[in-house]
PDB file of C-alpha atoms in Angstrom:
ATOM      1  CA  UNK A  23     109.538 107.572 199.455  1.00 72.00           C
ATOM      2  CA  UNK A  24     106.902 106.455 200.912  1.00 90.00           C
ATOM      3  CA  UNK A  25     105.239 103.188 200.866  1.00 92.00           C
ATOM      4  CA  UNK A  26     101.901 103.571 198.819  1.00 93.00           C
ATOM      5  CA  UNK A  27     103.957 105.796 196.378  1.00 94.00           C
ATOM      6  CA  UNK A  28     106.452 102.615 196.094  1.00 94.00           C
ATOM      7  CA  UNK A  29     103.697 100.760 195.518  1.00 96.00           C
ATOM      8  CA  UNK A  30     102.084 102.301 193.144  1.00 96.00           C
ATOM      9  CA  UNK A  31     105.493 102.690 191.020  1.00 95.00           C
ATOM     10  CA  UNK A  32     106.145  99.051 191.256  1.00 95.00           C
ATOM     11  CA  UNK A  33     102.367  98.463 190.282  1.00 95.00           C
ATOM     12  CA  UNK A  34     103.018 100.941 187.095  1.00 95.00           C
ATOM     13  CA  UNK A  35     106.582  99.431 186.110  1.00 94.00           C
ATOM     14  CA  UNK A  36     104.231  96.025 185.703  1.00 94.00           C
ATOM     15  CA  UNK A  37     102.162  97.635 182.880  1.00 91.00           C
ATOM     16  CA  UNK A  38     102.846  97.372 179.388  1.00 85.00           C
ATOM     17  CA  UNK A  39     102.614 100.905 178.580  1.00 88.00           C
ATOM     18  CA  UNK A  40     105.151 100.539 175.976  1.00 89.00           C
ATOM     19  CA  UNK A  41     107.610 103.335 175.836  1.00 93.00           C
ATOM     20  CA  UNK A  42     106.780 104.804 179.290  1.00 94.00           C
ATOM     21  CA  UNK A  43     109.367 105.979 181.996  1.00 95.00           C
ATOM     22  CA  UNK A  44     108.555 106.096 185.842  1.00 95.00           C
ATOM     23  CA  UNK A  45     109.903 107.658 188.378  1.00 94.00           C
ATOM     24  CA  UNK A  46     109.584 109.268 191.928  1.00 92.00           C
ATOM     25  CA  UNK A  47     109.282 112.868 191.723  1.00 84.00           C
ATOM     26  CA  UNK A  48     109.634 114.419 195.459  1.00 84.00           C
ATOM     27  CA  UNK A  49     105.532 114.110 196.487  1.00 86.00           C
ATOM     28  CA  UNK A  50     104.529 112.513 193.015  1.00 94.00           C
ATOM     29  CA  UNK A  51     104.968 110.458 190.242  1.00 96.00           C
ATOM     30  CA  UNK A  52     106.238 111.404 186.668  1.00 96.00           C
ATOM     31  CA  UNK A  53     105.359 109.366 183.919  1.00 96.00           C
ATOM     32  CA  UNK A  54     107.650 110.347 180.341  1.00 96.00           C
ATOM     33  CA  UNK A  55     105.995 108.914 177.749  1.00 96.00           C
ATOM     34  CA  UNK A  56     107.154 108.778 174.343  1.00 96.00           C
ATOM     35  CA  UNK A  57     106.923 112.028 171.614  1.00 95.00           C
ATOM     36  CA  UNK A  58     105.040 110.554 169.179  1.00 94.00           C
ATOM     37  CA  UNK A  59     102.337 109.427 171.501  1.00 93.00           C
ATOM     38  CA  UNK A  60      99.347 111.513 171.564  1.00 94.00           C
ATOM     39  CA  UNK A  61      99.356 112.635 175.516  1.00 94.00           C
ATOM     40  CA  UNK A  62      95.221 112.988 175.633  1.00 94.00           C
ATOM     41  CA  UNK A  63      95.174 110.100 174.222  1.00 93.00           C
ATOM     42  CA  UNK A  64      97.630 108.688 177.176  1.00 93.00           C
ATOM     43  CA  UNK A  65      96.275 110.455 179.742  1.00 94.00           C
ATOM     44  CA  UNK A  66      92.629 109.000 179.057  1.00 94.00           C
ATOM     45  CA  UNK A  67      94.103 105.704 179.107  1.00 91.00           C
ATOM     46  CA  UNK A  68      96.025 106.505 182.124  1.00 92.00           C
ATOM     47  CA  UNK A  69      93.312 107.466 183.912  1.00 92.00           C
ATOM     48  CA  UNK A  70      90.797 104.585 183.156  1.00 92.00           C
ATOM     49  CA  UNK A  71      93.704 101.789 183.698  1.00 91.00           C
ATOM     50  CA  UNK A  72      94.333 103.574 186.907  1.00 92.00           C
ATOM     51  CA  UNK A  73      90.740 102.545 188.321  1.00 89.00           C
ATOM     52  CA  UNK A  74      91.114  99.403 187.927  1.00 91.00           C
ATOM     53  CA  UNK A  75      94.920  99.000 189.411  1.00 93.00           C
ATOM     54  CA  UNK A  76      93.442 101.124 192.349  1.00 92.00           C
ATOM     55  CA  UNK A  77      91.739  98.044 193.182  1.00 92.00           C
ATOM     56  CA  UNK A  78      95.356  96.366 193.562  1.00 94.00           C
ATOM     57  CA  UNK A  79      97.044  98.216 196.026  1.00 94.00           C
ATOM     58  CA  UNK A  80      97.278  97.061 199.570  1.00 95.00           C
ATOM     59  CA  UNK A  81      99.001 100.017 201.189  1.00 93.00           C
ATOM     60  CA  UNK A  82      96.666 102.548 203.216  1.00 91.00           C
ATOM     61  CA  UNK A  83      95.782 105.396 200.695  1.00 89.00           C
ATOM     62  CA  UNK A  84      97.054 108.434 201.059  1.00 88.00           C
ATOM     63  CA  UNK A  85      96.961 111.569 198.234  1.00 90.00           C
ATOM     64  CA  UNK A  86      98.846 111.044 194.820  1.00 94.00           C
ATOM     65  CA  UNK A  87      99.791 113.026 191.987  1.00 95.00           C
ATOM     66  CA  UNK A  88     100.904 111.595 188.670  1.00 96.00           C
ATOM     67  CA  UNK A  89     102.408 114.128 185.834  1.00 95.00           C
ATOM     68  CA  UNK A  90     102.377 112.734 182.281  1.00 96.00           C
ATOM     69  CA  UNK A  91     103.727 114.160 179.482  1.00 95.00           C
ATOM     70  CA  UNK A  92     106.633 114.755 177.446  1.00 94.00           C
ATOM     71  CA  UNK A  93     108.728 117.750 176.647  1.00 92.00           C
ATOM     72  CA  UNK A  94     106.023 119.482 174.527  1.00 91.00           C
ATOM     73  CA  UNK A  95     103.306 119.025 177.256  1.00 94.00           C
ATOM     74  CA  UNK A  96     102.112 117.806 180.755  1.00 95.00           C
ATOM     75  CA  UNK A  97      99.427 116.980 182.304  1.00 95.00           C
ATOM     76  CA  UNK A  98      98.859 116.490 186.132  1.00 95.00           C
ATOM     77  CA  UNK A  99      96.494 114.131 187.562  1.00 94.00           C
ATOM     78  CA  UNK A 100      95.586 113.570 191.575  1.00 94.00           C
ATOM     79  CA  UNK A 101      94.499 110.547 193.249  1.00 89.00           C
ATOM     80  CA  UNK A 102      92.582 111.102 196.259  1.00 77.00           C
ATOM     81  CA  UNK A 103      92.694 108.676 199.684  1.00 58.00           C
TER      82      UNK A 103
END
């Protein structure tokens, strides 16, 4: 794994998002979030916490996807350097 992706787990294991399970998926990150949570919902969350922890990181940038979902659905979301 490499080291922005580390950081960027260890930055998301910080977060209260209650329910949540991360992990290192080969060249991204997988996010399992609860069935009962609505995953738009989550993902529009997701993606407007994620600007402001982008501010956080130290390592140099490099690209970064993140899937979210649950077994009924996915989404996949990429971070650009």
């Amino acid at each position: 794994m490499n080291a922005y992706k580390k950081e960027w787990i260890d930055l998301l294991l910080k977060q209260n998002y209650p329910g949540w399970l991360i992990a290192d998926d080969r060249d991204n990150i997988f996010i399992n979030i609860p069935e009962d949570q609505d995953l738009e919902i989550a993902m529009a969350e997701f993606k407007k916490k994620i600007r402001s922890l982008t501010l956080k990181i130290k390592t140099k940038p490099d690209k970064l996807g993140f899937f979210i979902g649950n077994s009924k659905d996915s989404r996949f979301y990429e971070l650009n350097a």
